[in-house]
Short mmCIF file of C-alpha atoms in Angstrom, two decimals:
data_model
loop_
_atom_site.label_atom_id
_atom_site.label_comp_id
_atom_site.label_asym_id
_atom_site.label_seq_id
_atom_site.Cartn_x
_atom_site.Cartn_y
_atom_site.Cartn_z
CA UNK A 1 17.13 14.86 14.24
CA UNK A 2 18.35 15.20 10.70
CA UNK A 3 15.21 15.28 8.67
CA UNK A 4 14.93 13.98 5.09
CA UNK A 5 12.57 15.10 1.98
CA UNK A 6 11.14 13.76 -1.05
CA UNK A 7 10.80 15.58 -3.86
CA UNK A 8 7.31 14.05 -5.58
CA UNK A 9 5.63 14.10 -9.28
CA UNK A 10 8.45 15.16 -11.23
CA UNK A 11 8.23 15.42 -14.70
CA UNK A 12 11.38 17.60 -16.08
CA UNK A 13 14.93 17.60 -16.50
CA UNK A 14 14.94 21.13 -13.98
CA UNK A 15 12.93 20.11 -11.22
CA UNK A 16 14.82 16.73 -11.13
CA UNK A 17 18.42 18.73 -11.17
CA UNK A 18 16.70 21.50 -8.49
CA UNK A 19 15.68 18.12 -6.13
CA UNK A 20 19.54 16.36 -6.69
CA UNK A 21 21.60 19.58 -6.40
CA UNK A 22 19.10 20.61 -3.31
CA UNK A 23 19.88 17.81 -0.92
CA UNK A 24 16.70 15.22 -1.44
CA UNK A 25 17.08 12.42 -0.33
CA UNK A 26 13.99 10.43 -2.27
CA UNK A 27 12.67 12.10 -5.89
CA UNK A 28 9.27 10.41 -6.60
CA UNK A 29 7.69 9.82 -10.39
CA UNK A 30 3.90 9.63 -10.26
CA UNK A 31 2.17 6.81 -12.38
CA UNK A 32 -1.65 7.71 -12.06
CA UNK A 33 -3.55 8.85 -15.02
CA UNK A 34 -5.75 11.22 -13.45
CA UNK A 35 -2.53 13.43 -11.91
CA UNK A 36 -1.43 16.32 -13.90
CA UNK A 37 1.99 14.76 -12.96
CA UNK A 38 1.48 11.41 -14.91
CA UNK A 39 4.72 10.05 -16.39
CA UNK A 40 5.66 7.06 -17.98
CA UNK A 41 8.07 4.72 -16.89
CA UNK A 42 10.35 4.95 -19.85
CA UNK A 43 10.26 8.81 -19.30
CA UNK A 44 10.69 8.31 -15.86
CA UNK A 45 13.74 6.18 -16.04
CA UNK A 46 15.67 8.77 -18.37
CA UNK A 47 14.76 11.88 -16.05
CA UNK A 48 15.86 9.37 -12.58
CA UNK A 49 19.46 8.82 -14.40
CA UNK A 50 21.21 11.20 -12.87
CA UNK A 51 19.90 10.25 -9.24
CA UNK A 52 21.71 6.84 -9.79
CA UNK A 53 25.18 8.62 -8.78
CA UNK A 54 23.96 10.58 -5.83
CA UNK A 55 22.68 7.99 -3.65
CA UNK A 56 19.22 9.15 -3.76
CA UNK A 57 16.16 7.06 -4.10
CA UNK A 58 14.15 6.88 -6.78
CA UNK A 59 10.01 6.75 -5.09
CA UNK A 60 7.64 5.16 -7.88
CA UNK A 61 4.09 6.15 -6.96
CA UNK A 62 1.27 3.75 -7.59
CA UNK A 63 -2.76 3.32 -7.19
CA UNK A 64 -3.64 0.22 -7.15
CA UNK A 65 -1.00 -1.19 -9.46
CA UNK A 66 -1.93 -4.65 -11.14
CA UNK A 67 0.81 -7.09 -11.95
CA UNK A 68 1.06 -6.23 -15.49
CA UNK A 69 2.00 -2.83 -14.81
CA UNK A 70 4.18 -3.27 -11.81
CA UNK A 71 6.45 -5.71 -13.74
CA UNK A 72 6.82 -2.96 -16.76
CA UNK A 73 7.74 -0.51 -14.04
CA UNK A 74 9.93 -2.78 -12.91
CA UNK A 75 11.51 -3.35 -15.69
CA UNK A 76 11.66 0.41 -17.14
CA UNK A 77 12.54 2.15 -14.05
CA UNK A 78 14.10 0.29 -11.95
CA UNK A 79 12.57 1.90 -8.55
CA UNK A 80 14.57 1.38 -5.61
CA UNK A 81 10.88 2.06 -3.96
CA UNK A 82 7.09 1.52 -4.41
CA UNK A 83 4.66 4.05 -3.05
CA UNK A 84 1.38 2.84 -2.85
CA UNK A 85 -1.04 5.19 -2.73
CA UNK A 86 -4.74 3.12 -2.72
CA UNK A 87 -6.69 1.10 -1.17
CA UNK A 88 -4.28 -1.87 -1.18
CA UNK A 89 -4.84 -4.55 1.66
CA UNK A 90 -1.64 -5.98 3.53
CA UNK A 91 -1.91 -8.92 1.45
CA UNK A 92 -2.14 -6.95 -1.38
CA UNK A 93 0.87 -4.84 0.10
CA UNK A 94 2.98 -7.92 0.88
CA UNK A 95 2.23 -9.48 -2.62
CA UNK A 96 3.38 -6.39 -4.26
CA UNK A 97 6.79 -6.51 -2.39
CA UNK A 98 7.60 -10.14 -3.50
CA UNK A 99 6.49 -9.67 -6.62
CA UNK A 100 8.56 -6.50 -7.69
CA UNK A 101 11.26 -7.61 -4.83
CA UNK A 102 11.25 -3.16 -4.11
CA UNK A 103 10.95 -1.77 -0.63
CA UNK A 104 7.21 -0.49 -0.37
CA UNK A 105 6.29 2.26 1.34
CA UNK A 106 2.23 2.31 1.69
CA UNK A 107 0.57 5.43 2.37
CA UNK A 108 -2.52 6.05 5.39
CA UNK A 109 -4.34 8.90 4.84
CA UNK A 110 -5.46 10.57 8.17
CA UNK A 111 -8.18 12.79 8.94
CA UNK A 112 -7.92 11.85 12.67
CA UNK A 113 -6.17 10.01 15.46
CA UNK A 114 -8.21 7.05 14.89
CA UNK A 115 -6.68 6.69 11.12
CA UNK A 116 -3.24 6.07 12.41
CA UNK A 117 -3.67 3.26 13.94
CA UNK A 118 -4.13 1.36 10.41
CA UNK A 119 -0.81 1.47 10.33
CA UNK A 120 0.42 -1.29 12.51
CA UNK A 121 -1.14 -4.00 9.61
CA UNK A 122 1.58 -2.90 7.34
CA UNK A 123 4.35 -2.08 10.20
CA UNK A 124 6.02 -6.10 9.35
CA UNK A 125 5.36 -5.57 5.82
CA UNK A 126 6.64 -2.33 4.16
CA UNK A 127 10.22 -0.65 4.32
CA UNK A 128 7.83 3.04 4.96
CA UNK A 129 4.52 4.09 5.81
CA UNK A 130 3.54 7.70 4.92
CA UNK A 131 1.04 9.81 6.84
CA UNK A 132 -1.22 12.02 4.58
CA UNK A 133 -4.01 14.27 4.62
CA UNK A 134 -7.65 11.82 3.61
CA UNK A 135 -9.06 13.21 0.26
CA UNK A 136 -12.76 14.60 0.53
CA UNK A 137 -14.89 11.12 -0.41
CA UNK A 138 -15.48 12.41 -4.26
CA UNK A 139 -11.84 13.45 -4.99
CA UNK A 140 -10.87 12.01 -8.03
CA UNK A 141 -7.14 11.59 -6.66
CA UNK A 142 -6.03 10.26 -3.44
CA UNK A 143 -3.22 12.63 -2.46
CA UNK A 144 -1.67 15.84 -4.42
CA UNK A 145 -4.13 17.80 -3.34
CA UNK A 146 -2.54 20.60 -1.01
CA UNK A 147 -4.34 19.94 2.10
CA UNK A 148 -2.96 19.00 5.00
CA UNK A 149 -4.54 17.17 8.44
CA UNK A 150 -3.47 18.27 11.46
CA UNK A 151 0.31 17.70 12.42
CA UNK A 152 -0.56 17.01 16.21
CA UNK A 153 -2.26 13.62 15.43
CA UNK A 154 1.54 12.06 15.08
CA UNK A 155 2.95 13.73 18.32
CA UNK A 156 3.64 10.67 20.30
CA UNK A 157 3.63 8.27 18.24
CA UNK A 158 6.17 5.55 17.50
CA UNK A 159 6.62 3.62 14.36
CA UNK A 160 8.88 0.01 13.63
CA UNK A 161 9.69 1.58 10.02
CA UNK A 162 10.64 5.29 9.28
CA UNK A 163 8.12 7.43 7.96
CA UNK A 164 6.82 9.79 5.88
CA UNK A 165 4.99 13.45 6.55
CA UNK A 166 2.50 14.25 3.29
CA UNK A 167 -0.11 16.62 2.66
CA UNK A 168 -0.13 20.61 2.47
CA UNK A 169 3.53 20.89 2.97
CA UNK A 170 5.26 24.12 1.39
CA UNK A 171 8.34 25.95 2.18
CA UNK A 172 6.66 27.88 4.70
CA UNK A 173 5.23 25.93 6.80
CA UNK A 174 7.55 22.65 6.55
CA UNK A 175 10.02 23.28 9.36
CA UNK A 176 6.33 23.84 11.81
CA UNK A 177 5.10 20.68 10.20
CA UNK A 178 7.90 18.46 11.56
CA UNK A 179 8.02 20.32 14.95
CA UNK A 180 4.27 19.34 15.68
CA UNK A 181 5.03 15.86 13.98
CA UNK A 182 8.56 14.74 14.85
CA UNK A 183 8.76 13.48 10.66
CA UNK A 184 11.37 12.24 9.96
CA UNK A 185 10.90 12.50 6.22
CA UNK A 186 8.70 14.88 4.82
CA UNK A 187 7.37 14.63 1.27
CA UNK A 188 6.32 17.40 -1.37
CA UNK A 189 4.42 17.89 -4.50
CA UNK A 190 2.10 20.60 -5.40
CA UNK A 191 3.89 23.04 -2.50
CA UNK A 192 6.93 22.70 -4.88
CA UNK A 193 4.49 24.31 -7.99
CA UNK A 194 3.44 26.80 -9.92
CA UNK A 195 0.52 25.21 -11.68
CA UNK A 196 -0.77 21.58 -11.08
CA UNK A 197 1.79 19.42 -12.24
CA UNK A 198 3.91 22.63 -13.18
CA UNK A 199 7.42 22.14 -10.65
CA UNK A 200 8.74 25.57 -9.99
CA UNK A 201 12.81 24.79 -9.53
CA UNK A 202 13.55 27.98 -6.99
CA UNK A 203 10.39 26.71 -4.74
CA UNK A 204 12.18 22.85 -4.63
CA UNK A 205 15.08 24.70 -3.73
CA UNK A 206 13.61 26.98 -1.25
CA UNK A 207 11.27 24.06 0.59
CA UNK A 208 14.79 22.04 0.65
CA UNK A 209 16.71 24.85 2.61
CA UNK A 210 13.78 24.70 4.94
CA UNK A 211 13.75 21.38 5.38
CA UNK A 212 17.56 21.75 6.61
CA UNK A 213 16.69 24.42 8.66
CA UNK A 214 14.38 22.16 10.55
#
């Protein structure tokens, strides 16, 4: 299996150039104003210019999105994907695709086996589903958080879309993360940092190498 990554909440020209030159094969731009990785979509678009010639998708990573911003998001960026990362219904999920006419990928955060199945309401809607690690009930953000669920929950299980592993990953532990799993994309944000919201270019690199290792 030749398994994929995302490179998630950049914010500078270096981690951007780390993800491209690495081998990602999705770099993600996070549009939540509680992250410490909260962009703009004008900055967003400049920093994603380079991933137009590499054939590598550009993620943009929503909570909850209302029209208003989704069309200026839209219209800034470009995205060739919408991550949404909330509490959005199907028919909130479907009306989202039409609307921004974007492949969607919606996120289920899993704490246990029962969690998963959620995702079969989305299955005929979204282009991705990503599996990540439930936030403690007073988190102020739903994902970023470093914690990850236990990777044994997916073993088994097969999905109509391709999909996404979240949650906890690092370069050391990604390549046991898709063995337990069977990802076929895994996804990375504060394993790639040295501060919150800080990307640290060698540790994109290193998680990568990893990646292609696994």
């Amino acid at each position: 299996m030749n398994v994929t990554a995302k490179i998630c909440g950049l914010s500078t020209p270096e981690a951007v150039s780390a993800a491209l030159d690495g081998g990602a094969s999705h770099i993600g731009f996070i549009f939540f104003a509680k992250s410490p990785r909260n962009i703009d979509p004008e900055a967003a678009a400049r920093l994603a210019a380079p991933a137009r010639t590499k054939n590598v998708k550009v993620c943009a990573v929503t909570v909850d999105p209302d029209d208003e911003f989704l069309d200026r998001l839209v219209a800034a960026l470009s995205p060739d994907i919408v991550q949404l990362h909330g509490k959005e219904t199907p028919a909130r999920t479907h009306a989202i695709s039409q609307r921004t006419g974007r492949g969607v990928v919606k996120v289920i955060p899993v704490s246990d086996a029962s969690d998963i199945a959620q995702a079969s309401a989305y299955e005929p809607i979204v282009e991705h589903l990503m599996f990540e690690t439930k936030p403690p009930k007073d988190a102020e953000m739903p994902g970023g958080l470093g914690h990850s669920f236990d990777w044994n929950l997916m073993g088994g299980h097969r999905f109509a879309r391709p999909w996404f592993l979240a949650g906890g990953l690092d370069p050391w532990n990604v390549a046991e993360a898709v063995r337990q799993s069977g990802a076929p994309i895994v996804d990375v944000s504060s394993g790639v940092e040295r501060g919150p919201g800080l990307k640290d270019p060698a540790l994109i690199t290193a998680f990568l190498e990893a990646v292609r290792r696994a």
